[in-house]
CSV table of C-alpha atoms and ligand atoms in Angstrom, one decimal:
chain,number,residue,atom,x,y,z
I,1,UNK,CA,8.8,80.3,21.9
I,2,UNK,CA,11.5,81.8,23.7
I,3,UNK,CA,12.4,85.9,22.9
I,4,UNK,CA,15.3,85.3,20.8
I,5,UNK,CA,13.2,83.2,18.5
I,6,UNK,CA,10.6,85.7,18.4
I,7,UNK,CA,13.0,88.0,17.0
I,8,UNK,CA,15.0,85.4,14.9
I,9,UNK,CA,11.3,85.1,13.8
I,10,UNK,CA,10.7,88.7,13.3
I,11,UNK,CA,13.9,89.1,11.4
I,12,UNK,CA,13.3,85.7,9.4
I,13,UNK,CA,9.9,87.2,7.8
I,14,UNK,CA,11.2,90.8,7.3
I,15,UNK,CA,13.2,92.2,4.2
I,16,UNK,CA,13.7,96.1,5.0
I,17,UNK,CA,14.6,96.9,8.6
I,18,UNK,CA,15.1,100.4,10.4
I,19,UNK,CA,17.1,100.4,13.0
I,20,UNK,CA,16.9,103.8,15.8
I,21,UNK,CA,18.5,104.3,18.8
I,22,UNK,CA,18.4,106.8,21.6
I,23,UNK,CA,18.6,111.2,21.6
I,24,UNK,CA,22.3,112.3,21.4
I,25,UNK,CA,23.7,108.4,20.9
I,26,UNK,CA,26.4,107.4,22.8
I,27,UNK,CA,28.8,104.8,21.9
I,28,UNK,CA,26.8,101.8,22.9
I,29,UNK,CA,23.2,103.5,20.8
I,30,UNK,CA,26.1,103.6,18.3
I,31,UNK,CA,28.5,100.1,17.4
I,32,UNK,CA,24.4,98.1,18.9
I,33,UNK,CA,22.8,100.3,15.8
I,34,UNK,CA,26.1,99.3,13.8
I,35,UNK,CA,27.3,96.4,14.3
I,36,UNK,CA,23.7,95.0,14.4
I,37,UNK,CA,23.6,96.6,10.4
I,38,UNK,CA,26.6,94.6,10.1
I,39,UNK,CA,25.2,91.9,11.2
I,40,UNK,CA,21.7,91.9,9.3
I,41,UNK,CA,22.9,92.9,6.1
I,42,UNK,CA,24.9,89.0,6.5
I,43,UNK,CA,21.1,87.4,6.1
I,44,UNK,CA,21.2,89.7,3.1
I,45,UNK,CA,18.2,92.1,5.0
I,46,UNK,CA,18.3,95.8,3.3
I,47,UNK,CA,18.9,97.5,6.6
I,48,UNK,CA,18.9,101.3,7.6
I,49,UNK,CA,20.3,103.5,10.6
I,50,UNK,CA,18.6,106.3,11.4
I,51,UNK,CA,20.2,108.3,13.4
I,52,UNK,CA,19.0,111.8,12.9
I,53,UNK,CA,22.4,113.8,14.7
I,54,UNK,CA,24.9,112.1,14.5
I,55,UNK,CA,27.6,112.5,16.9
I,56,UNK,CA,31.0,112.4,14.6
I,57,UNK,CA,33.0,110.9,17.9
I,58,UNK,CA,32.3,108.1,16.5
I,59,UNK,CA,33.4,108.7,12.9
I,60,UNK,CA,36.0,106.1,13.2
I,61,UNK,CA,33.6,102.8,13.4
I,62,UNK,CA,32.4,100.9,9.9
I,63,UNK,CA,29.6,102.0,8.4
I,64,UNK,CA,29.2,105.4,10.1
I,65,UNK,CA,28.9,107.7,6.6
I,66,UNK,CA,26.2,104.9,6.1
I,67,UNK,CA,23.9,106.3,8.7
I,68,UNK,CA,20.5,108.1,7.3
I,69,UNK,CA,19.9,111.6,9.4
I,70,UNK,CA,17.2,112.0,7.2
I,71,UNK,CA,14.3,109.6,5.6
I,72,UNK,CA,12.5,110.1,3.1
I,73,UNK,CA,8.7,109.9,4.3
I,74,UNK,CA,7.9,107.2,1.9
I,75,UNK,CA,10.2,105.3,2.8
I,76,UNK,CA,8.8,101.7,4.2
I,77,UNK,CA,9.8,99.1,5.9
I,78,UNK,CA,8.9,95.7,7.7
I,79,UNK,CA,10.3,95.5,10.9
I,80,UNK,CA,11.8,98.4,13.5
I,81,UNK,CA,14.4,97.6,15.8
I,82,UNK,CA,15.2,100.0,19.0
I,83,UNK,CA,18.5,99.9,20.6
I,84,UNK,CA,19.7,100.9,23.9
I,85,UNK,CA,16.3,103.3,24.5
I,86,UNK,CA,14.5,102.5,27.8
I,87,UNK,CA,10.8,104.2,25.9
I,88,UNK,CA,9.5,105.8,22.5
I,89,UNK,CA,9.8,108.3,23.7
I,90,UNK,CA,13.7,109.1,24.5
I,91,UNK,CA,13.5,107.8,20.1
I,92,UNK,CA,13.7,111.2,20.2
I,93,UNK,CA,10.9,113.9,18.3
I,94,UNK,CA,12.2,111.8,15.0
I,95,UNK,CA,12.9,108.1,15.8
I,96,UNK,CA,9.4,107.8,17.6
I,97,UNK,CA,7.1,108.8,14.9
I,98,UNK,CA,8.6,105.6,12.6
I,99,UNK,CA,8.7,103.1,15.7
I,100,UNK,CA,5.0,104.0,15.7
I,101,UNK,CA,4.4,103.7,12.4
I,102,UNK,CA,6.4,100.6,11.6
I,103,UNK,CA,4.4,97.3,12.2
I,104,UNK,CA,6.2,94.5,13.4
I,105,UNK,CA,8.6,96.0,16.4
I,106,UNK,CA,11.4,94.7,18.2
I,107,UNK,CA,13.6,96.2,21.3
I,108,UNK,CA,16.8,95.2,23.0
I,109,UNK,CA,17.9,97.4,25.8
I,110,UNK,CA,19.6,97.3,28.9
I,111,UNK,CA,18.6,99.9,30.8
I,112,UNK,CA,16.6,99.1,34.0
I,113,UNK,CA,14.3,101.6,33.5
I,114,UNK,CA,13.3,99.5,29.6
I,115,UNK,CA,9.5,99.5,29.5
I,116,UNK,CA,9.0,97.0,27.0
I,117,UNK,CA,7.7,98.7,24.9
I,118,UNK,CA,8.1,97.1,21.4
I,119,UNK,CA,6.0,93.4,20.0
I,120,UNK,CA,8.7,91.5,21.2
I,121,UNK,CA,11.8,92.8,23.9
I,122,UNK,CA,15.0,91.4,24.9
I,123,UNK,CA,15.8,93.4,27.5
I,124,UNK,CA,19.2,91.9,29.9
I,125,UNK,CA,19.5,95.1,32.1
I,126,UNK,CA,22.4,92.9,33.7
I,127,UNK,CA,24.4,93.0,30.6
I,128,UNK,CA,27.2,95.4,30.5
I,129,UNK,CA,25.4,96.7,27.7
I,130,UNK,CA,23.4,96.7,24.5
I,131,UNK,CA,26.3,95.5,23.2
I,132,UNK,CA,27.1,92.8,24.5
I,133,UNK,CA,22.9,91.8,23.8
I,134,UNK,CA,23.9,92.5,20.6
I,135,UNK,CA,26.3,90.0,20.8
I,136,UNK,CA,24.0,87.2,22.2
I,137,UNK,CA,21.0,87.9,19.8
I,138,UNK,CA,23.5,87.4,16.3
I,139,UNK,CA,24.3,84.3,17.5
I,140,UNK,CA,20.4,83.3,17.5
I,141,UNK,CA,20.8,83.8,14.5
I,142,UNK,CA,23.6,82.2,13.4
I,143,UNK,CA,25.7,85.7,11.7
I,144,UNK,CA,29.4,85.2,13.1
I,145,UNK,CA,30.7,88.0,13.9
I,146,UNK,CA,33.0,89.7,12.2
I,147,UNK,CA,35.6,92.5,12.3
I,148,UNK,CA,33.4,95.3,11.5
I,149,UNK,CA,31.0,94.2,13.7
I,150,UNK,CA,33.4,93.5,16.2
I,151,UNK,CA,34.7,97.2,16.2
I,152,UNK,CA,31.8,98.9,16.6
I,153,UNK,CA,30.3,95.8,19.5
I,154,UNK,CA,33.7,96.4,21.7
I,155,UNK,CA,33.9,100.4,21.4
I,156,UNK,CA,30.2,99.8,22.4
I,157,UNK,CA,30.8,97.4,25.6
I,158,UNK,CA,33.6,99.9,26.2
I,159,UNK,CA,32.0,103.2,26.1
I,160,UNK,CA,29.3,102.0,28.4
I,161,UNK,CA,31.3,100.0,30.7
I,162,UNK,CA,33.4,102.7,31.8
I,163,UNK,CA,36.5,100.8,29.9
I,164,UNK,CA,35.6,97.7,31.5
I,165,UNK,CA,34.6,99.0,35.3
I,166,UNK,CA,31.3,99.2,36.1
I,167,UNK,CA,28.4,96.4,34.8
I,168,UNK,CA,30.9,94.4,34.2
I,169,UNK,CA,30.5,90.4,34.6
I,170,UNK,CA,32.7,87.5,34.2
I,171,UNK,CA,30.6,86.8,30.7
I,172,UNK,CA,31.7,90.7,29.6
I,173,UNK,CA,35.4,89.3,29.5
I,174,UNK,CA,34.5,85.7,27.5
I,175,UNK,CA,32.4,87.8,24.8
I,176,UNK,CA,35.5,90.5,24.6
I,177,UNK,CA,37.8,87.8,24.2
I,178,UNK,CA,35.5,86.3,21.2
I,179,UNK,CA,35.5,90.3,19.7
I,180,UNK,CA,39.3,89.8,20.2
I,181,UNK,CA,39.3,86.8,17.6
I,182,UNK,CA,38.1,89.2,14.7
I,183,UNK,CA,41.4,91.2,14.8
I,184,UNK,CA,40.0,94.5,15.7
I,185,UNK,CA,42.8,97.2,16.4
I,186,UNK,CA,41.7,97.7,20.3
I,187,UNK,CA,44.6,101.0,20.6
I,188,UNK,CA,42.9,102.6,17.9
I,189,UNK,CA,39.3,102.0,18.8
I,190,UNK,CA,40.6,103.6,22.9
I,191,UNK,CA,42.2,106.2,21.5
I,192,UNK,CA,39.2,107.7,18.8
I,193,UNK,CA,37.0,107.0,22.1
I,194,UNK,CA,38.6,108.3,24.8
I,195,UNK,CA,42.0,110.1,24.4
I,196,UNK,CA,40.9,111.9,20.8
I,197,UNK,CA,39.3,116.0,21.3
I,198,UNK,CA,38.9,118.2,19.3
I,199,UNK,CA,40.0,122.2,20.6
I,200,UNK,CA,36.7,123.9,20.7
I,201,UNK,CA,35.8,120.3,23.0
I,202,UNK,CA,38.8,121.5,25.2
I,203,UNK,CA,37.6,125.8,25.5
I,204,UNK,CA,34.5,123.6,26.6
I,205,UNK,CA,35.6,121.5,29.4
I,206,UNK,CA,37.8,124.5,30.4
I,207,UNK,CA,35.0,126.5,30.9
I,208,UNK,CA,33.1,124.2,32.7
I,209,UNK,CA,35.8,123.9,35.3
I,210,UNK,CA,36.5,127.8,35.8
I,211,UNK,CA,32.6,127.6,36.8
I,212,UNK,CA,32.9,124.2,38.8
I,213,UNK,CA,31.9,124.3,42.5
I,214,UNK,CA,32.1,121.9,45.3
I,215,UNK,CA,29.1,121.2,47.7
I,216,UNK,CA,28.8,120.1,51.1
I,217,UNK,CA,31.9,119.7,52.0
I,218,UNK,CA,33.2,118.8,49.0
I,219,UNK,CA,30.8,115.9,48.5
I,220,UNK,CA,28.5,117.4,45.4
I,221,UNK,CA,30.3,118.8,42.4
I,222,UNK,CA,28.1,121.2,40.5
I,223,UNK,CA,29.1,123.1,36.9
I,224,UNK,CA,27.4,124.1,34.1
I,225,UNK,CA,27.4,125.2,30.1
I,226,UNK,CA,25.8,127.4,28.7
I,227,UNK,CA,23.5,128.6,25.0
I,228,UNK,CA,26.6,131.4,24.7
I,229,UNK,CA,28.9,128.7,25.3
I,230,UNK,CA,27.7,126.5,22.6
I,231,UNK,CA,27.2,129.9,19.9
I,232,UNK,CA,30.8,130.9,20.4
I,233,UNK,CA,32.8,128.3,20.6
I,234,UNK,CA,30.5,126.5,17.4
I,235,UNK,CA,29.7,123.4,20.0
I,236,UNK,CA,27.6,120.0,18.4
I,237,UNK,CA,25.8,117.6,20.2
I,238,UNK,CA,28.1,115.1,21.8
I,239,UNK,CA,30.5,117.9,22.6
I,240,UNK,CA,29.4,118.2,26.0
I,241,UNK,CA,30.3,114.1,26.6
I,242,UNK,CA,32.5,113.4,29.4
I,243,UNK,CA,32.4,117.2,31.1
I,244,UNK,CA,30.6,115.6,34.1
I,245,UNK,CA,33.2,112.9,34.9
I,246,UNK,CA,35.7,115.5,35.9
I,247,UNK,CA,34.0,116.9,39.1
I,248,UNK,CA,33.0,112.9,39.9
I,249,UNK,CA,36.3,112.3,40.0
I,250,UNK,CA,37.8,115.0,42.7
I,251,UNK,CA,38.6,112.8,45.6
I,252,UNK,CA,35.4,113.4,48.6
I,253,UNK,CA,32.9,113.3,45.7
I,254,UNK,CA,30.1,111.2,45.9
I,255,UNK,CA,28.0,113.1,43.2
I,256,UNK,CA,29.0,115.5,40.4
I,257,UNK,CA,25.9,117.2,38.0
I,258,UNK,CA,26.8,118.7,34.7
I,259,UNK,CA,23.8,121.5,33.6
I,260,UNK,CA,23.9,122.3,29.7
I,261,UNK,CA,21.7,124.6,28.6
I,262,UNK,CA,19.5,123.3,26.0
I,263,UNK,CA,16.3,124.3,24.1
I,264,UNK,CA,15.2,126.8,26.9
I,265,UNK,CA,15.7,124.5,29.3
I,266,UNK,CA,18.9,122.5,30.9
I,267,UNK,CA,19.3,119.3,30.3
I,268,UNK,CA,21.3,117.1,33.5
I,269,UNK,CA,23.8,115.0,34.0
I,270,UNK,CA,24.5,113.0,36.7
I,271,UNK,CA,27.3,110.4,38.1
I,272,UNK,CA,27.8,109.4,41.8
I,273,UNK,CA,30.6,106.8,43.0
I,274,UNK,CA,29.1,104.8,46.0
I,275,UNK,CA,26.3,104.8,47.1
I,276,UNK,CA,23.6,107.5,45.7
I,277,UNK,CA,20.9,106.0,43.4
I,278,UNK,CA,20.7,109.2,40.9
I,279,UNK,CA,18.9,107.0,38.3
I,280,UNK,CA,15.7,107.2,41.1
I,281,UNK,CA,16.2,111.2,40.6
I,282,UNK,CA,16.6,110.9,36.9
I,283,UNK,CA,13.2,109.2,37.3
I,284,UNK,CA,11.7,111.2,38.9
I,285,UNK,CA,12.0,113.8,36.8
I,286,UNK,CA,11.1,111.9,33.3
I,287,UNK,CA,14.6,111.2,32.8
I,288,UNK,CA,16.1,108.1,32.9
I,289,UNK,CA,19.9,105.9,33.1
I,290,UNK,CA,21.6,103.9,35.5
I,291,UNK,CA,22.2,103.8,39.5
I,292,UNK,CA,25.3,105.3,39.2
I,293,UNK,CA,25.0,107.8,35.9
I,294,UNK,CA,22.0,109.4,35.1
I,295,UNK,CA,20.6,111.9,33.2
I,296,UNK,CA,17.1,114.2,32.2
I,297,UNK,CA,15.7,117.6,31.0
I,298,UNK,CA,14.4,120.0,33.4
I,299,UNK,CA,12.4,123.0,31.9
I,300,UNK,CA,12.9,125.4,34.2
I,301,UNK,CA,15.6,128.5,34.9
I,302,UNK,CA,19.1,127.7,35.8
I,303,UNK,CA,19.0,129.0,39.5
I,304,UNK,CA,15.6,126.3,39.8
I,305,UNK,CA,17.0,123.7,37.9
I,306,UNK,CA,19.8,123.8,40.0
I,307,UNK,CA,18.5,124.2,43.6
I,308,UNK,CA,15.9,121.4,43.1
I,309,UNK,CA,18.7,118.8,41.8
I,310,UNK,CA,20.7,120.0,44.7
I,311,UNK,CA,18.1,119.2,47.6
I,312,UNK,CA,17.8,115.8,45.7
I,313,UNK,CA,20.6,115.0,46.2
I,314,UNK,CA,21.3,116.1,49.3
I,315,UNK,CA,18.0,114.8,50.9
I,316,UNK,CA,20.3,111.2,49.8
I,317,UNK,CA,23.8,111.7,51.3
I,318,UNK,CA,24.9,109.8,54.6
I,319,UNK,CA,25.2,112.4,56.9
W,1,LIG,P1,24.3,111.4,29.5
W,1,LIG,O1,24.3,111.7,31.7
W,1,LIG,O2,25.7,110.8,29.8
W,1,LIG,O3,24.0,112.1,28.9
W,1,LIG,O4,23.7,109.8,30.5
W,1,LIG,C1,23.4,109.1,31.8
W,1,LIG,C2,22.7,108.0,31.1
W,1,LIG,O5,21.4,108.4,31.5
W,1,LIG,C3,23.0,107.1,29.6
W,1,LIG,O6,23.1,105.9,30.2
W,1,LIG,C4,22.0,107.7,29.0
W,1,LIG,O7,21.2,106.6,28.0
W,1,LIG,C5,20.4,108.1,29.9
W,1,LIG,N1,20.3,109.2,30.0
W,1,LIG,C6,20.3,110.3,30.2
W,1,LIG,N2,19.9,111.6,29.6
W,1,LIG,C7,17.9,110.6,29.9
W,1,LIG,C8,16.6,110.9,29.2
W,1,LIG,O8,16.4,112.4,29.4
W,1,LIG,N3,15.9,110.2,28.8
W,1,LIG,C9,15.6,108.9,30.2
W,1,LIG,N4,15.7,107.9,29.2
W,1,LIG,N5,17.7,108.0,30.0
W,1,LIG,C10,18.2,109.0,30.1
W,2,LIG,MN1,23.8,101.5,26.3
């Protein structure tokens, strides 16, 4: 039986389905979860999406208000589906126990680092996004994609490809053409995802920009934010997204590093432009991601974290 047939069988046999995604969910995580939720409901399934900390930035997506931030302990599901998460750990402290508890599991993802931790695993790492894989799965389930599903799915494809720049295949645009047929408002989606911001996010970015350092003849950009910044500005999860790109956009920079103080340690975001494989560095420190965008956590002091990442990157810089 093909993987898609196995997924179809799992879904056909289930009445209640729980969808989980990774911590610090991004556009692809939330878009695929909501897009798939709408799709599975067309098959008359009871579907919950559980995201313990949902990023307000995506509140324009249809179904956002239905996301559950808490689940009652005695809730029961026939099937658990993990979307856009490369491993169990990445489902987070609250999501992971549900995946482990529910008897039947399916994993749908596009991370090359995926550990195939479900009963059935559909991992197409060539695809632009998990959302793109969701389109294929919905087709296998004979679910026609409507405007609500398309809005969610398009949002994930748009964000995970950095505005259709990275990991784009010819079929990515064929899928997009199909989504546009449903009448989605791409100008509105674009503004919500790329332009709209808040005062506190802008002020946080300002602090990060003031601290920006250029190292190794301008080939490494480094900056950070502290827990104090988050307190003073009332920063929420997700508000740090995008800061790392400012360093990456500077002429001559190959790798941009952004450190964010979190839970007594540091969360690192790395972005490269042309040749440094940042997924390799992330994998070494129990993180993950892609060739040009990765992340991981370091439980150490600021100076130690900074020195360690810079020396890892230096060893990959060309002379
Ligand atoms: P970001 O820097 O935006 O948080 O993440 C960049 C990429 O790395 C995304 O694909 C994200 O899913 C992945 N990533 C970030 N942090 C982690 C982590 O701690 N573990 C894993 N497995 N992947 C991560
Ligand atoms: Mn993704």
